[in-house]
Amino acid sequence: FPSHDTSIVVCEGEKAADSLVKAGWNATTSAMGSSGANKTNWKPLEGKSVLIWPDNDKPGMKYAIDVFNILTRIMCKIQVLKPIGDVGDDAADCDDINEVIFSGERIWL
């Protein structure tokens, strides 16, 4: 894990999710940005392998923690990437999405 075929990347925002999809990944986000995790139906991810890619800022880490807590309750296998780049950067700002997903540092929440 991760795998293009079986993993789902969760990020904050449509722009980041679109960048991941363009790089060949299954990606999703919630509506309403960083405050939307608890307002989203995550049930379709139940039992899946999920990689959370947080934005590199405080709201991004709060969002990652919220999503992590929700996905833990529905028995997902979860990894969380350490935020990359400058403050405010996300997957859409990444030059090599595959490199980050396969080799990026993971963090514990």
mmCIF file of N, CA and C in Angstrom:
data_model
loop_
_atom_site.group_PDB
_atom_site.id
_atom_site.type_symbol
_atom_site.label_atom_id
_atom_site.label_comp_id
_atom_site.label_asym_id
_atom_site.label_seq_id
_atom_site.Cartn_x
_atom_site.Cartn_y
_atom_site.Cartn_z
ATOM 1 N N PHE A 1 0.879 -1.142 0.000
ATOM 2 C CA PHE A 1 0.000 0.000 0.000
ATOM 3 C C PHE A 1 0.928 1.206 0.000
ATOM 4 N N PRO A 2 0.760 2.140 -0.809
ATOM 5 C CA PRO A 2 -0.357 2.451 -1.701
ATOM 6 C C PRO A 2 -0.253 1.802 -3.083
ATOM 7 N N SER A 3 -1.378 1.749 -3.732
ATOM 8 C CA SER A 3 -1.468 1.196 -5.075
ATOM 9 C C SER A 3 -2.452 2.029 -5.887
ATOM 10 N N HIS A 4 -2.123 2.257 -7.161
ATOM 11 C CA HIS A 4 -3.035 3.008 -8.038
ATOM 12 C C HIS A 4 -4.405 2.330 -8.111
ATOM 13 N N ASP A 5 -4.430 1.005 -8.063
ATOM 14 C CA ASP A 5 -5.679 0.268 -8.268
ATOM 15 C C ASP A 5 -6.547 0.164 -7.030
ATOM 16 N N THR A 6 -5.930 0.088 -5.851
ATOM 17 C CA THR A 6 -6.717 -0.237 -4.664
ATOM 18 C C THR A 6 -6.736 0.848 -3.594
ATOM 19 N N SER A 7 -5.896 1.847 -3.698
ATOM 20 C CA SER A 7 -5.841 2.897 -2.676
ATOM 21 C C SER A 7 -6.656 4.104 -3.099
ATOM 22 N N ILE A 8 -7.117 4.826 -2.105
ATOM 23 C CA ILE A 8 -7.833 6.073 -2.321
ATOM 24 C C ILE A 8 -7.093 7.157 -1.557
ATOM 25 N N VAL A 9 -6.814 8.256 -2.223
ATOM 26 C CA VAL A 9 -6.149 9.377 -1.575
ATOM 27 C C VAL A 9 -7.212 10.406 -1.206
ATOM 28 N N VAL A 10 -7.217 10.800 0.063
ATOM 29 C CA VAL A 10 -8.141 11.831 0.537
ATOM 30 C C VAL A 10 -7.327 13.098 0.762
ATOM 31 N N CYS A 11 -7.803 14.184 0.185
ATOM 32 C CA CYS A 11 -7.132 15.462 0.344
ATOM 33 C C CYS A 11 -8.183 16.537 0.618
ATOM 34 N N GLU A 12 -7.712 17.719 0.926
ATOM 35 C CA GLU A 12 -8.613 18.825 1.242
ATOM 36 C C GLU A 12 -8.802 19.681 -0.010
ATOM 37 N N GLY A 13 -9.934 19.543 -0.660
ATOM 38 C CA GLY A 13 -10.253 20.417 -1.776
ATOM 39 C C GLY A 13 -10.240 19.756 -3.137
ATOM 40 N N GLU A 14 -11.098 20.275 -3.996
ATOM 41 C CA GLU A 14 -11.268 19.710 -5.338
ATOM 42 C C GLU A 14 -10.037 19.877 -6.208
ATOM 43 N N LYS A 15 -9.322 20.995 -6.083
ATOM 44 C CA LYS A 15 -8.135 21.240 -6.895
ATOM 45 C C LYS A 15 -7.074 20.173 -6.628
ATOM 46 N N ALA A 16 -6.865 19.846 -5.362
ATOM 47 C CA ALA A 16 -5.895 18.815 -5.010
ATOM 48 C C ALA A 16 -6.374 17.448 -5.482
ATOM 49 N N ALA A 17 -7.655 17.153 -5.292
ATOM 50 C CA ALA A 17 -8.193 15.860 -5.738
ATOM 51 C C ALA A 17 -8.069 15.720 -7.247
ATOM 52 N N ASP A 18 -8.362 16.771 -7.985
ATOM 53 C CA ASP A 18 -8.239 16.729 -9.441
ATOM 54 C C ASP A 18 -6.796 16.463 -9.868
ATOM 55 N N SER A 19 -5.837 17.063 -9.186
ATOM 56 C CA SER A 19 -4.421 16.827 -9.498
ATOM 57 C C SER A 19 -4.042 15.367 -9.292
ATOM 58 N N LEU A 20 -4.560 14.779 -8.234
ATOM 59 C CA LEU A 20 -4.282 13.368 -7.961
ATOM 60 C C LEU A 20 -4.912 12.462 -9.011
ATOM 61 N N VAL A 21 -6.132 12.770 -9.403
ATOM 62 C CA VAL A 21 -6.812 11.979 -10.440
ATOM 63 C C VAL A 21 -6.038 12.075 -11.758
ATOM 64 N N LYS A 22 -5.581 13.273 -12.109
ATOM 65 C CA LYS A 22 -4.799 13.449 -13.338
ATOM 66 C C LYS A 22 -3.504 12.647 -13.309
ATOM 67 N N ALA A 23 -2.974 12.391 -12.100
ATOM 68 C CA ALA A 23 -1.755 11.592 -11.955
ATOM 69 C C ALA A 23 -2.069 10.092 -11.878
ATOM 70 N N GLY A 24 -3.344 9.738 -12.033
ATOM 71 C CA GLY A 24 -3.714 8.327 -12.088
ATOM 72 C C GLY A 24 -4.191 7.710 -10.790
ATOM 73 N N TRP A 25 -4.463 8.531 -9.782
ATOM 74 C CA TRP A 25 -4.892 8.020 -8.483
ATOM 75 C C TRP A 25 -6.397 8.142 -8.305
ATOM 76 N N ASN A 26 -6.960 7.242 -7.519
ATOM 77 C CA ASN A 26 -8.331 7.392 -7.044
ATOM 78 C C ASN A 26 -8.262 8.401 -5.909
ATOM 79 N N ALA A 27 -8.972 9.496 -6.030
ATOM 80 C CA ALA A 27 -8.888 10.547 -5.016
ATOM 81 C C ALA A 27 -10.265 11.108 -4.732
ATOM 82 N N THR A 28 -10.418 11.587 -3.514
ATOM 83 C CA THR A 28 -11.670 12.215 -3.120
ATOM 84 C C THR A 28 -11.389 13.290 -2.079
ATOM 85 N N THR A 29 -12.410 14.059 -1.814
ATOM 86 C CA THR A 29 -12.367 15.094 -0.798
ATOM 87 C C THR A 29 -13.779 15.256 -0.264
ATOM 88 N N SER A 30 -13.946 16.154 0.662
ATOM 89 C CA SER A 30 -15.290 16.439 1.165
ATOM 90 C C SER A 30 -15.742 17.784 0.631
ATOM 91 N N ALA A 31 -17.022 18.012 0.699
ATOM 92 C CA ALA A 31 -17.539 19.339 0.376
ATOM 93 C C ALA A 31 -17.175 20.290 1.508
ATOM 94 N N MET A 32 -17.178 21.548 1.249
ATOM 95 C CA MET A 32 -16.998 22.591 2.264
ATOM 96 C C MET A 32 -15.586 22.694 2.827
ATOM 97 N N GLY A 33 -14.585 22.284 2.066
ATOM 98 C CA GLY A 33 -13.195 22.503 2.463
ATOM 99 C C GLY A 33 -12.796 21.889 3.783
ATOM 100 N N SER A 34 -11.925 22.573 4.491
ATOM 101 C CA SER A 34 -11.337 22.013 5.707
ATOM 102 C C SER A 34 -12.346 21.794 6.826
ATOM 103 N N SER A 35 -13.500 22.424 6.735
ATOM 104 C CA SER A 35 -14.514 22.238 7.780
ATOM 105 C C SER A 35 -15.554 21.183 7.403
ATOM 106 N N GLY A 36 -15.366 20.497 6.285
ATOM 107 C CA GLY A 36 -16.386 19.596 5.790
ATOM 108 C C GLY A 36 -16.255 18.129 6.141
ATOM 109 N N ALA A 37 -15.199 17.741 6.807
ATOM 110 C CA ALA A 37 -14.989 16.305 7.072
ATOM 111 C C ALA A 37 -16.160 15.680 7.816
ATOM 112 N N ASN A 38 -16.655 16.363 8.826
ATOM 113 C CA ASN A 38 -17.734 15.799 9.635
ATOM 114 C C ASN A 38 -19.113 15.959 8.998
ATOM 115 N N LYS A 39 -19.172 16.602 7.834
ATOM 116 C CA LYS A 39 -20.437 16.801 7.139
ATOM 117 C C LYS A 39 -20.521 15.922 5.891
ATOM 118 N N THR A 40 -19.626 14.962 5.787
ATOM 119 C CA THR A 40 -19.501 14.133 4.588
ATOM 120 C C THR A 40 -19.803 12.681 4.914
ATOM 121 N N ASN A 41 -20.419 11.990 3.978
ATOM 122 C CA ASN A 41 -20.660 10.555 4.112
ATOM 123 C C ASN A 41 -19.425 9.808 3.600
ATOM 124 N N TRP A 42 -18.642 9.264 4.507
ATOM 125 C CA TRP A 42 -17.421 8.544 4.165
ATOM 126 C C TRP A 42 -17.667 7.039 4.036
ATOM 127 N N LYS A 43 -18.903 6.599 4.228
ATOM 128 C CA LYS A 43 -19.243 5.164 4.215
ATOM 129 C C LYS A 43 -18.736 4.433 2.960
ATOM 130 N N PRO A 44 -18.737 5.050 1.762
ATOM 131 C CA PRO A 44 -18.220 4.333 0.594
ATOM 132 C C PRO A 44 -16.745 3.912 0.717
ATOM 133 N N LEU A 45 -16.007 4.510 1.650
ATOM 134 C CA LEU A 45 -14.607 4.147 1.844
ATOM 135 C C LEU A 45 -14.422 3.031 2.875
ATOM 136 N N GLU A 46 -15.499 2.546 3.437
ATOM 137 C CA GLU A 46 -15.430 1.546 4.497
ATOM 138 C C GLU A 46 -14.536 0.373 4.089
ATOM 139 N N GLY A 47 -13.553 0.079 4.963
ATOM 140 C CA GLY A 47 -12.664 -1.057 4.760
ATOM 141 C C GLY A 47 -11.584 -0.854 3.713
ATOM 142 N N LYS A 48 -11.503 0.307 3.091
ATOM 143 C CA LYS A 48 -10.535 0.563 2.015
ATOM 144 C C LYS A 48 -9.177 0.998 2.567
ATOM 145 N N SER A 49 -8.168 0.923 1.711
ATOM 146 C CA SER A 49 -6.851 1.481 2.005
ATOM 147 C C SER A 49 -6.876 2.946 1.601
ATOM 148 N N VAL A 50 -6.602 3.826 2.562
ATOM 149 C CA VAL A 50 -6.715 5.261 2.336
ATOM 150 C C VAL A 50 -5.416 5.951 2.737
ATOM 151 N N LEU A 51 -4.975 6.845 1.871
ATOM 152 C CA LEU A 51 -3.841 7.705 2.163
ATOM 153 C C LEU A 51 -4.376 9.124 2.291
ATOM 154 N N ILE A 52 -4.150 9.749 3.441
ATOM 155 C CA ILE A 52 -4.588 11.126 3.652
ATOM 156 C C ILE A 52 -3.415 12.047 3.331
ATOM 157 N N TRP A 53 -3.653 13.002 2.416
ATOM 158 C CA TRP A 53 -2.639 13.980 2.016
ATOM 159 C C TRP A 53 -3.075 15.342 2.541
ATOM 160 N N PRO A 54 -2.552 15.763 3.702
ATOM 161 C CA PRO A 54 -2.995 17.040 4.268
ATOM 162 C C PRO A 54 -2.353 18.240 3.577
ATOM 163 N N ASP A 55 -3.099 19.338 3.530
ATOM 164 C CA ASP A 55 -2.507 20.614 3.136
ATOM 165 C C ASP A 55 -1.475 20.982 4.197
ATOM 166 N N ASN A 56 -0.483 21.757 3.806
ATOM 167 C CA ASN A 56 0.589 22.139 4.717
ATOM 168 C C ASN A 56 0.222 23.423 5.467
ATOM 169 N N ASP A 57 -0.786 23.309 6.335
ATOM 170 C CA ASP A 57 -1.187 24.420 7.199
ATOM 171 C C ASP A 57 -2.034 23.871 8.344
ATOM 172 N N LYS A 58 -2.362 24.726 9.316
ATOM 173 C CA LYS A 58 -3.139 24.269 10.480
ATOM 174 C C LYS A 58 -4.501 23.707 10.096
ATOM 175 N N PRO A 59 -5.278 24.400 9.242
ATOM 176 C CA PRO A 59 -6.569 23.817 8.851
ATOM 177 C C PRO A 59 -6.396 22.468 8.136
ATOM 178 N N GLY A 60 -5.324 22.336 7.367
ATOM 179 C CA GLY A 60 -5.071 21.073 6.670
ATOM 180 C C GLY A 60 -4.803 19.925 7.629
ATOM 181 N N MET A 61 -4.052 20.190 8.689
ATOM 182 C CA MET A 61 -3.780 19.143 9.677
ATOM 183 C C MET A 61 -5.031 18.824 10.492
ATOM 184 N N LYS A 62 -5.826 19.847 10.818
ATOM 185 C CA LYS A 62 -7.079 19.571 11.528
ATOM 186 C C LYS A 62 -7.985 18.709 10.660
ATOM 187 N N TYR A 63 -8.073 19.026 9.383
ATOM 188 C CA TYR A 63 -8.871 18.239 8.449
ATOM 189 C C TYR A 63 -8.364 16.797 8.407
ATOM 190 N N ALA A 64 -7.057 16.608 8.312
ATOM 191 C CA ALA A 64 -6.478 15.262 8.269
ATOM 192 C C ALA A 64 -6.825 14.475 9.529
ATOM 193 N N ILE A 65 -6.760 15.125 10.679
ATOM 194 C CA ILE A 65 -7.096 14.464 11.945
ATOM 195 C C ILE A 65 -8.579 14.095 11.968
ATOM 196 N N ASP A 66 -9.439 15.013 11.538
ATOM 197 C CA ASP A 66 -10.876 14.728 11.492
ATOM 198 C C ASP A 66 -11.169 13.540 10.584
ATOM 199 N N VAL A 67 -10.588 13.541 9.379
ATOM 200 C CA VAL A 67 -10.810 12.441 8.434
ATOM 201 C C VAL A 67 -10.254 11.144 9.003
ATOM 202 N N PHE A 68 -9.067 11.193 9.585
ATOM 203 C CA PHE A 68 -8.459 10.009 10.193
ATOM 204 C C PHE A 68 -9.396 9.400 11.236
ATOM 205 N N ASN A 69 -9.929 10.234 12.111
ATOM 206 C CA ASN A 69 -10.819 9.737 13.168
ATOM 207 C C ASN A 69 -12.084 9.113 12.596
ATOM 208 N N ILE A 70 -12.641 9.718 11.573
ATOM 209 C CA ILE A 70 -13.846 9.172 10.941
ATOM 210 C C ILE A 70 -13.540 7.843 10.263
ATOM 211 N N LEU A 71 -12.456 7.805 9.487
ATOM 212 C CA LEU A 71 -12.127 6.590 8.733
ATOM 213 C C LEU A 71 -11.693 5.445 9.646
ATOM 214 N N THR A 72 -11.122 5.770 10.795
ATOM 215 C CA THR A 72 -10.770 4.732 11.764
ATOM 216 C C THR A 72 -12.026 4.007 12.237
ATOM 217 N N ARG A 73 -13.101 4.755 12.438
ATOM 218 C CA ARG A 73 -14.355 4.156 12.913
ATOM 219 C C ARG A 73 -14.997 3.239 11.874
ATOM 220 N N ILE A 74 -14.673 3.434 10.589
ATOM 221 C CA ILE A 74 -15.264 2.567 9.571
ATOM 222 C C ILE A 74 -14.226 1.579 9.019
ATOM 223 N N MET A 75 -13.220 1.309 9.846
ATOM 224 C CA MET A 75 -12.280 0.217 9.611
ATOM 225 C C MET A 75 -11.446 0.361 8.337
ATOM 226 N N CYS A 76 -11.048 1.581 8.014
ATOM 227 C CA CYS A 76 -10.151 1.781 6.883
ATOM 228 C C CYS A 76 -8.716 1.516 7.325
ATOM 229 N N LYS A 77 -7.896 1.090 6.386
ATOM 230 C CA LYS A 77 -6.454 1.002 6.591
ATOM 231 C C LYS A 77 -5.908 2.355 6.162
ATOM 232 N N ILE A 78 -5.317 3.097 7.102
ATOM 233 C CA ILE A 78 -5.008 4.504 6.857
ATOM 234 C C ILE A 78 -3.523 4.787 7.026
ATOM 235 N N GLN A 79 -2.995 5.570 6.095
ATOM 236 C CA GLN A 79 -1.689 6.194 6.235
ATOM 237 C C GLN A 79 -1.896 7.693 6.044
ATOM 238 N N VAL A 80 -1.048 8.488 6.704
ATOM 239 C CA VAL A 80 -1.128 9.942 6.571
ATOM 240 C C VAL A 80 0.238 10.456 6.138
ATOM 241 N N LEU A 81 0.257 11.194 5.026
ATOM 242 C CA LEU A 81 1.491 11.807 4.563
ATOM 243 C C LEU A 81 1.868 12.984 5.446
ATOM 244 N N LYS A 82 3.154 13.163 5.649
ATOM 245 C CA LYS A 82 3.635 14.391 6.277
ATOM 246 C C LYS A 82 3.437 15.500 5.256
ATOM 247 N N PRO A 83 2.881 16.650 5.669
ATOM 248 C CA PRO A 83 2.693 17.739 4.716
ATOM 249 C C PRO A 83 4.014 18.116 4.042
ATOM 250 N N ILE A 84 3.913 18.508 2.777
ATOM 251 C CA ILE A 84 5.114 18.842 2.012
ATOM 252 C C ILE A 84 5.049 20.279 1.516
ATOM 253 N N GLY A 85 6.194 20.795 1.113
ATOM 254 C CA GLY A 85 6.263 22.111 0.484
ATOM 255 C C GLY A 85 6.180 23.247 1.474
ATOM 256 N N ASP A 86 5.787 24.377 0.947
ATOM 257 C CA ASP A 86 5.662 25.590 1.750
ATOM 258 C C ASP A 86 4.312 25.627 2.453
ATOM 259 N N VAL A 87 4.186 26.516 3.425
ATOM 260 C CA VAL A 87 2.919 26.669 4.131
ATOM 261 C C VAL A 87 1.816 26.955 3.108
ATOM 262 N N GLY A 88 0.732 26.185 3.216
ATOM 263 C CA GLY A 88 -0.402 26.332 2.320
ATOM 264 C C GLY A 88 -0.368 25.409 1.118
ATOM 265 N N ASP A 89 0.765 24.744 0.867
ATOM 266 C CA ASP A 89 0.862 23.842 -0.282
ATOM 267 C C ASP A 89 0.017 22.589 -0.081
ATOM 268 N N ASP A 90 -0.426 22.016 -1.211
ATOM 269 C CA ASP A 90 -1.194 20.777 -1.203
ATOM 270 C C ASP A 90 -0.782 19.939 -2.407
ATOM 271 N N ALA A 91 -1.517 18.895 -2.696
ATOM 272 C CA ALA A 91 -1.175 17.996 -3.803
ATOM 273 C C ALA A 91 -1.126 18.730 -5.139
ATOM 274 N N ALA A 92 -1.936 19.762 -5.305
ATOM 275 C CA ALA A 92 -1.949 20.512 -6.561
ATOM 276 C C ALA A 92 -0.649 21.286 -6.781
ATOM 277 N N ASP A 93 0.101 21.522 -5.706
ATOM 278 C CA ASP A 93 1.365 22.254 -5.803
ATOM 279 C C ASP A 93 2.570 21.332 -5.969
ATOM 280 N N CYS A 94 2.324 20.037 -6.032
ATOM 281 C CA CYS A 94 3.394 19.048 -6.060
ATOM 282 C C CYS A 94 3.861 18.774 -7.490
ATOM 283 N N ASP A 95 5.168 18.753 -7.681
ATOM 284 C CA ASP A 95 5.741 18.470 -9.000
ATOM 285 C C ASP A 95 5.751 16.986 -9.338
ATOM 286 N N ASP A 96 5.840 16.126 -8.324
ATOM 287 C CA ASP A 96 5.915 14.683 -8.578
ATOM 288 C C ASP A 96 5.040 13.941 -7.574
ATOM 289 N N ILE A 97 3.753 13.873 -7.876
ATOM 290 C CA ILE A 97 2.775 13.246 -6.986
ATOM 291 C C ILE A 97 3.143 11.805 -6.679
ATOM 292 N N ASN A 98 3.536 11.041 -7.688
ATOM 293 C CA ASN A 98 3.874 9.633 -7.455
ATOM 294 C C ASN A 98 5.050 9.482 -6.498
ATOM 295 N N GLU A 99 6.063 10.308 -6.640
ATOM 296 C CA GLU A 99 7.220 10.254 -5.745
ATOM 297 C C GLU A 99 6.794 10.500 -4.301
ATOM 298 N N VAL A 100 5.950 11.493 -4.085
ATOM 299 C CA VAL A 100 5.498 11.809 -2.734
ATOM 300 C C VAL A 100 4.663 10.660 -2.173
ATOM 301 N N ILE A 101 3.764 10.121 -2.971
ATOM 302 C CA ILE A 101 2.916 9.038 -2.477
ATOM 303 C C ILE A 101 3.731 7.796 -2.149
ATOM 304 N N PHE A 102 4.661 7.434 -3.017
ATOM 305 C CA PHE A 102 5.433 6.214 -2.781
ATOM 306 C C PHE A 102 6.559 6.389 -1.765
ATOM 307 N N SER A 103 7.149 7.590 -1.699
ATOM 308 C CA SER A 103 8.335 7.769 -0.853
ATOM 309 C C SER A 103 8.184 8.814 0.240
ATOM 310 N N GLY A 104 7.075 9.534 0.244
ATOM 311 C CA GLY A 104 6.895 10.585 1.238
ATOM 312 C C GLY A 104 6.803 10.039 2.650
ATOM 313 N N GLU A 105 7.273 10.843 3.582
ATOM 314 C CA GLU A 105 7.257 10.456 4.989
ATOM 315 C C GLU A 105 5.831 10.350 5.497
ATOM 316 N N ARG A 106 5.566 9.328 6.305
ATOM 317 C CA ARG A 106 4.261 9.144 6.947
ATOM 318 C C ARG A 106 4.342 9.665 8.380
ATOM 319 N N ILE A 107 3.202 10.120 8.897
ATOM 320 C CA ILE A 107 3.141 10.593 10.272
ATOM 321 C C ILE A 107 2.069 9.821 11.026
ATOM 322 N N TRP A 108 2.200 9.817 12.345
ATOM 323 C CA TRP A 108 1.196 9.202 13.217
ATOM 324 C C TRP A 108 0.308 10.295 13.764
ATOM 325 N N LEU A 109 -0.976 10.025 13.784
ATOM 326 C CA LEU A 109 -1.910 10.989 14.363
ATOM 327 C C LEU A 109 -2.426 10.469 15.693
#
